[in-house]
PDB file of C-alpha atoms in Angstrom:
ATOM      1  CA  UNK A 129       3.898 -26.282  -0.174  1.00  0.00           C
ATOM      2  CA  UNK A 130       1.258 -23.857   1.116  1.00  0.00           C
ATOM      3  CA  UNK A 131       2.945 -20.793  -0.234  1.00  0.00           C
ATOM      4  CA  UNK A 132       3.647 -22.272  -3.631  1.00  0.00           C
ATOM      5  CA  UNK A 133       0.148 -23.169  -4.273  1.00  0.00           C
ATOM      6  CA  UNK A 134      -1.385 -19.982  -2.679  1.00  0.00           C
ATOM      7  CA  UNK A 135       1.041 -18.002  -4.857  1.00  0.00           C
ATOM      8  CA  UNK A 136       0.074 -19.716  -7.945  1.00  0.00           C
ATOM      9  CA  UNK A 137      -3.992 -19.543  -7.263  1.00  0.00           C
ATOM     10  CA  UNK A 138      -3.615 -16.187  -5.853  1.00  0.00           C
ATOM     11  CA  UNK A 139      -1.724 -14.808  -8.878  1.00  0.00           C
ATOM     12  CA  UNK A 140      -4.139 -16.300 -11.467  1.00  0.00           C
ATOM     13  CA  UNK A 141      -7.218 -15.126  -9.266  1.00  0.00           C
ATOM     14  CA  UNK A 142      -5.923 -11.675  -9.109  1.00  0.00           C
ATOM     15  CA  UNK A 143      -5.467 -11.652 -12.842  1.00  0.00           C
ATOM     16  CA  UNK A 144      -8.947 -12.862 -13.333  1.00  0.00           C
ATOM     17  CA  UNK A 145     -10.410 -10.295 -10.925  1.00  0.00           C
ATOM     18  CA  UNK A 146      -8.370  -7.508 -12.635  1.00  0.00           C
ATOM     19  CA  UNK A 147      -9.812  -8.556 -15.982  1.00  0.00           C
ATOM     20  CA  UNK A 148     -13.489  -8.742 -14.588  1.00  0.00           C
ATOM     21  CA  UNK A 149     -13.048  -5.438 -12.770  1.00  0.00           C
ATOM     22  CA  UNK A 150     -12.557  -3.729 -16.218  1.00  0.00           C
ATOM     23  CA  UNK A 151      -9.358  -2.554 -18.097  1.00  0.00           C
ATOM     24  CA  UNK A 152      -8.604   0.643 -16.304  1.00  0.00           C
ATOM     25  CA  UNK A 153      -5.815   1.460 -13.913  1.00  0.00           C
ATOM     26  CA  UNK A 154      -8.501   2.555 -11.443  1.00  0.00           C
ATOM     27  CA  UNK A 155     -10.046  -0.787 -11.453  1.00  0.00           C
ATOM     28  CA  UNK A 156      -6.773  -2.739 -11.167  1.00  0.00           C
ATOM     29  CA  UNK A 157      -5.865  -0.616  -8.266  1.00  0.00           C
ATOM     30  CA  UNK A 158      -9.251  -1.270  -6.600  1.00  0.00           C
ATOM     31  CA  UNK A 159      -8.542  -5.053  -6.929  1.00  0.00           C
ATOM     32  CA  UNK A 160      -5.215  -4.366  -5.265  1.00  0.00           C
ATOM     33  CA  UNK A 161      -6.783  -2.497  -2.316  1.00  0.00           C
ATOM     34  CA  UNK A 162      -9.589  -5.273  -1.896  1.00  0.00           C
ATOM     35  CA  UNK A 163      -7.156  -8.200  -1.943  1.00  0.00           C
ATOM     36  CA  UNK A 164      -4.756  -6.485   0.310  1.00  0.00           C
ATOM     37  CA  UNK A 165      -7.413  -5.636   2.719  1.00  0.00           C
ATOM     38  CA  UNK A 166      -8.786  -9.234   2.676  1.00  0.00           C
ATOM     39  CA  UNK A 167      -5.155 -10.662   2.861  1.00  0.00           C
ATOM     40  CA  UNK A 168      -4.613  -8.613   5.940  1.00  0.00           C
ATOM     41  CA  UNK A 169      -7.666  -9.990   7.759  1.00  0.00           C
ATOM     42  CA  UNK A 170      -7.101 -13.645   7.092  1.00  0.00           C
ATOM     43  CA  UNK A 171      -3.236 -13.488   7.868  1.00  0.00           C
ATOM     44  CA  UNK A 172      -3.951 -11.634  11.251  1.00  0.00           C
ATOM     45  CA  UNK A 173      -6.630 -14.503  12.194  1.00  0.00           C
ATOM     46  CA  UNK A 174      -4.114 -17.081  10.972  1.00  0.00           C
ATOM     47  CA  UNK A 175      -1.218 -15.721  13.470  1.00  0.00           C
ATOM     48  CA  UNK A 176      -3.730 -15.921  16.189  1.00  0.00           C
ATOM     49  CA  UNK A 177      -5.656 -19.373  15.971  1.00  0.00           C
ATOM     50  CA  UNK A 178      -4.364 -22.343  18.098  1.00  0.00           C
ATOM     51  CA  UNK A 179      -5.492 -25.023  15.838  1.00  0.00           C
ATOM     52  CA  UNK A 180      -3.003 -25.951  13.133  1.00  0.00           C
ATOM     53  CA  UNK A 181      -5.665 -26.860  10.520  1.00  0.00           C
ATOM     54  CA  UNK A 182      -7.352 -23.592  11.031  1.00  0.00           C
ATOM     55  CA  UNK A 183      -3.981 -21.978  10.675  1.00  0.00           C
ATOM     56  CA  UNK A 184      -3.318 -23.656   7.442  1.00  0.00           C
ATOM     57  CA  UNK A 185      -6.630 -22.646   5.934  1.00  0.00           C
ATOM     58  CA  UNK A 186      -6.529 -18.847   7.119  1.00  0.00           C
ATOM     59  CA  UNK A 187      -2.914 -18.769   6.047  1.00  0.00           C
ATOM     60  CA  UNK A 188      -3.513 -20.150   2.511  1.00  0.00           C
ATOM     61  CA  UNK A 189      -6.357 -17.809   2.060  1.00  0.00           C
ATOM     62  CA  UNK A 190      -4.257 -14.890   3.369  1.00  0.00           C
ATOM     63  CA  UNK A 191      -1.341 -15.671   1.079  1.00  0.00           C
ATOM     64  CA  UNK A 192      -3.672 -16.262  -1.765  1.00  0.00           C
ATOM     65  CA  UNK A 193      -5.313 -12.681  -1.375  1.00  0.00           C
ATOM     66  CA  UNK A 194      -1.699 -11.282  -0.721  1.00  0.00           C
ATOM     67  CA  UNK A 195      -0.392 -12.919  -4.022  1.00  0.00           C
ATOM     68  CA  UNK A 196      -3.620 -11.452  -5.694  1.00  0.00           C
ATOM     69  CA  UNK A 197      -2.083  -8.200  -6.268  1.00  0.00           C
ATOM     70  CA  UNK A 198       0.758  -9.266  -8.545  1.00  0.00           C
ATOM     71  CA  UNK A 199      -1.404  -9.328 -11.798  1.00  0.00           C
ATOM     72  CA  UNK A 200      -3.202  -6.006 -11.000  1.00  0.00           C
ATOM     73  CA  UNK A 201       0.100  -4.280  -9.999  1.00  0.00           C
ATOM     74  CA  UNK A 202       1.671  -5.390 -13.436  1.00  0.00           C
ATOM     75  CA  UNK A 203      -1.460  -4.290 -15.215  1.00  0.00           C
ATOM     76  CA  UNK A 204      -1.188  -0.827 -13.777  1.00  0.00           C
ATOM     77  CA  UNK A 205       2.559  -0.598 -14.667  1.00  0.00           C
ATOM     78  CA  UNK A 206       1.874  -1.787 -18.396  1.00  0.00           C
ATOM     79  CA  UNK A 207      -1.092   0.533 -18.750  1.00  0.00           C
ATOM     80  CA  UNK A 208       0.977   3.459 -17.264  1.00  0.00           C
ATOM     81  CA  UNK A 209       3.846   3.602 -19.857  1.00  0.00           C
ATOM     82  CA  UNK A 210       4.214   3.745 -23.602  1.00  0.00           C
ATOM     83  CA  UNK A 211       4.181   0.305 -25.250  1.00  0.00           C
ATOM     84  CA  UNK A 212       8.101   0.324 -25.544  1.00  0.00           C
ATOM     85  CA  UNK A 213       8.863   1.030 -22.094  1.00  0.00           C
ATOM     86  CA  UNK A 214       6.491  -2.042 -21.045  1.00  0.00           C
ATOM     87  CA  UNK A 215       9.487  -4.665 -20.363  1.00  0.00           C
ATOM     88  CA  UNK A 216      11.324  -2.047 -18.351  1.00  0.00           C
ATOM     89  CA  UNK A 217       8.429  -1.170 -16.503  1.00  0.00           C
ATOM     90  CA  UNK A 218       7.731  -4.956 -15.661  1.00  0.00           C
ATOM     91  CA  UNK A 219      11.269  -5.414 -14.622  1.00  0.00           C
ATOM     92  CA  UNK A 220      11.265  -2.349 -12.416  1.00  0.00           C
ATOM     93  CA  UNK A 221       8.003  -3.540 -10.689  1.00  0.00           C
ATOM     94  CA  UNK A 222       9.726  -6.817  -9.717  1.00  0.00           C
ATOM     95  CA  UNK A 223      12.800  -5.211  -8.730  1.00  0.00           C
ATOM     96  CA  UNK A 224      11.053  -2.961  -6.407  1.00  0.00           C
ATOM     97  CA  UNK A 225       8.672  -5.534  -4.737  1.00  0.00           C
ATOM     98  CA  UNK A 226      12.054  -7.452  -4.048  1.00  0.00           C
ATOM     99  CA  UNK A 227      13.969  -4.367  -2.815  1.00  0.00           C
ATOM    100  CA  UNK A 228      11.037  -3.208  -0.626  1.00  0.00           C
ATOM    101  CA  UNK A 229       9.825  -6.554   0.506  1.00  0.00           C
ATOM    102  CA  UNK A 230      11.937  -9.657   0.279  1.00  0.00           C
ATOM    103  CA  UNK A 231      15.289  -8.218   0.845  1.00  0.00           C
ATOM    104  CA  UNK A 232      14.707  -6.105   4.118  1.00  0.00           C
ATOM    105  CA  UNK A 233      11.885  -8.294   5.632  1.00  0.00           C
ATOM    106  CA  UNK A 234      14.074 -11.297   7.094  1.00  0.00           C
ATOM    107  CA  UNK A 235      16.615  -9.106   8.987  1.00  0.00           C
ATOM    108  CA  UNK A 236      14.016  -6.597  10.191  1.00  0.00           C
ATOM    109  CA  UNK A 237      11.736  -9.619  11.245  1.00  0.00           C
ATOM    110  CA  UNK A 238      14.721 -10.910  13.112  1.00  0.00           C
ATOM    111  CA  UNK A 239      15.348  -7.534  14.818  1.00  0.00           C
ATOM    112  CA  UNK A 240      11.840  -7.127  15.666  1.00  0.00           C
ATOM    113  CA  UNK A 241      11.719 -10.838  16.972  1.00  0.00           C
ATOM    114  CA  UNK A 242      15.001 -10.532  19.228  1.00  0.00           C
ATOM    115  CA  UNK A 243      13.725  -7.121  20.656  1.00  0.00           C
ATOM    116  CA  UNK A 244      10.243  -8.663  21.669  1.00  0.00           C
ATOM    117  CA  UNK A 245      12.169 -11.642  23.182  1.00  0.00           C
ATOM    118  CA  UNK A 246      14.415  -9.641  25.029  1.00  0.00           C
ATOM    119  CA  UNK A 247      17.376 -11.632  26.463  1.00  0.00           C
ATOM    120  CA  UNK A 248      15.652 -15.068  26.287  1.00  0.00           C
ATOM    121  CA  UNK A 249      14.591 -17.219  23.580  1.00  0.00           C
ATOM    122  CA  UNK A 250      11.437 -16.170  21.536  1.00  0.00           C
ATOM    123  CA  UNK A 251       8.030 -17.459  22.685  1.00  0.00           C
ATOM    124  CA  UNK A 252       5.021 -18.380  20.639  1.00  0.00           C
ATOM    125  CA  UNK A 253       3.446 -14.998  21.725  1.00  0.00           C
ATOM    126  CA  UNK A 254       6.661 -13.128  20.513  1.00  0.00           C
ATOM    127  CA  UNK A 255       6.271 -14.845  17.180  1.00  0.00           C
ATOM    128  CA  UNK A 256       2.584 -13.858  16.837  1.00  0.00           C
ATOM    129  CA  UNK A 257       2.909 -10.310  17.964  1.00  0.00           C
ATOM    130  CA  UNK A 258       5.752  -9.757  15.612  1.00  0.00           C
ATOM    131  CA  UNK A 259       4.033 -11.643  12.689  1.00  0.00           C
ATOM    132  CA  UNK A 260       0.982  -9.576  13.454  1.00  0.00           C
ATOM    133  CA  UNK A 261       2.841  -6.257  13.297  1.00  0.00           C
ATOM    134  CA  UNK A 262       4.395  -7.121   9.939  1.00  0.00           C
ATOM    135  CA  UNK A 263       1.218  -8.234   8.569  1.00  0.00           C
ATOM    136  CA  UNK A 264      -0.184  -4.852   9.467  1.00  0.00           C
ATOM    137  CA  UNK A 265       1.682  -3.426   6.603  1.00  0.00           C
ATOM    138  CA  UNK A 266      -0.711  -5.153   4.481  1.00  0.00           C
ATOM    139  CA  UNK A 267      -3.427  -3.047   5.956  1.00  0.00           C
ATOM    140  CA  UNK A 268      -1.206   0.041   4.911  1.00  0.00           C
ATOM    141  CA  UNK A 269      -0.794  -1.050   1.671  1.00  0.00           C
ATOM    142  CA  UNK A 270      -4.478  -1.591   1.323  1.00  0.00           C
ATOM    143  CA  UNK A 271      -5.208   1.678   2.428  1.00  0.00           C
ATOM    144  CA  UNK A 272      -2.538   3.118   0.220  1.00  0.00           C
ATOM    145  CA  UNK A 273      -4.016   1.608  -2.728  1.00  0.00           C
ATOM    146  CA  UNK A 274      -7.626   2.725  -1.799  1.00  0.00           C
ATOM    147  CA  UNK A 275      -6.540   6.269  -1.554  1.00  0.00           C
ATOM    148  CA  UNK A 276      -4.769   6.006  -4.941  1.00  0.00           C
ATOM    149  CA  UNK A 277      -7.905   4.444  -6.371  1.00  0.00           C
ATOM    150  CA  UNK A 278      -9.981   7.376  -5.033  1.00  0.00           C
ATOM    151  CA  UNK A 279      -7.415   9.947  -6.278  1.00  0.00           C
ATOM    152  CA  UNK A 280      -7.713   8.835  -9.878  1.00  0.00           C
ATOM    153  CA  UNK A 281     -10.767  10.342 -11.411  1.00  0.00           C
ATOM    154  CA  UNK A 282     -10.669   9.570 -15.307  1.00  0.00           C
ATOM    155  CA  UNK A 283      -7.755   7.404 -16.321  1.00  0.00           C
ATOM    156  CA  UNK A 284      -8.030   4.650 -19.272  1.00  0.00           C
TER     157      UNK A 284
END
């Protein structure tokens, strides 16, 4: 339930933020960078708190900001191609997100968790360390978006 609500709320909020930031590729990429950085902070905090209510709040906020990149990413894709190429561009963005994220993450996460646990069952500390490590990739994405935004000097 938390992921569904955060997904809807974050996606809508990301769209509003991208619109408010201005109709340019650079501003949309800036929204992605900020959302990614904030998501990283909230998710890292969520995986290290002990109280379940605090975890839920931090996890919801982190996921909301993580989903906040969806609308700006699509705005960049739509603004980067000719009008007749826009349906294909949106399709390719979705396929790439799944191929680079949803598809490889579960088996890679499982391998990392098994490696962290060694020969025994994974402990809560193992889970937290691996979740924290995977969440660090959100910081890498945020930094990449920030570098991309800085590299774009004059784009509509």
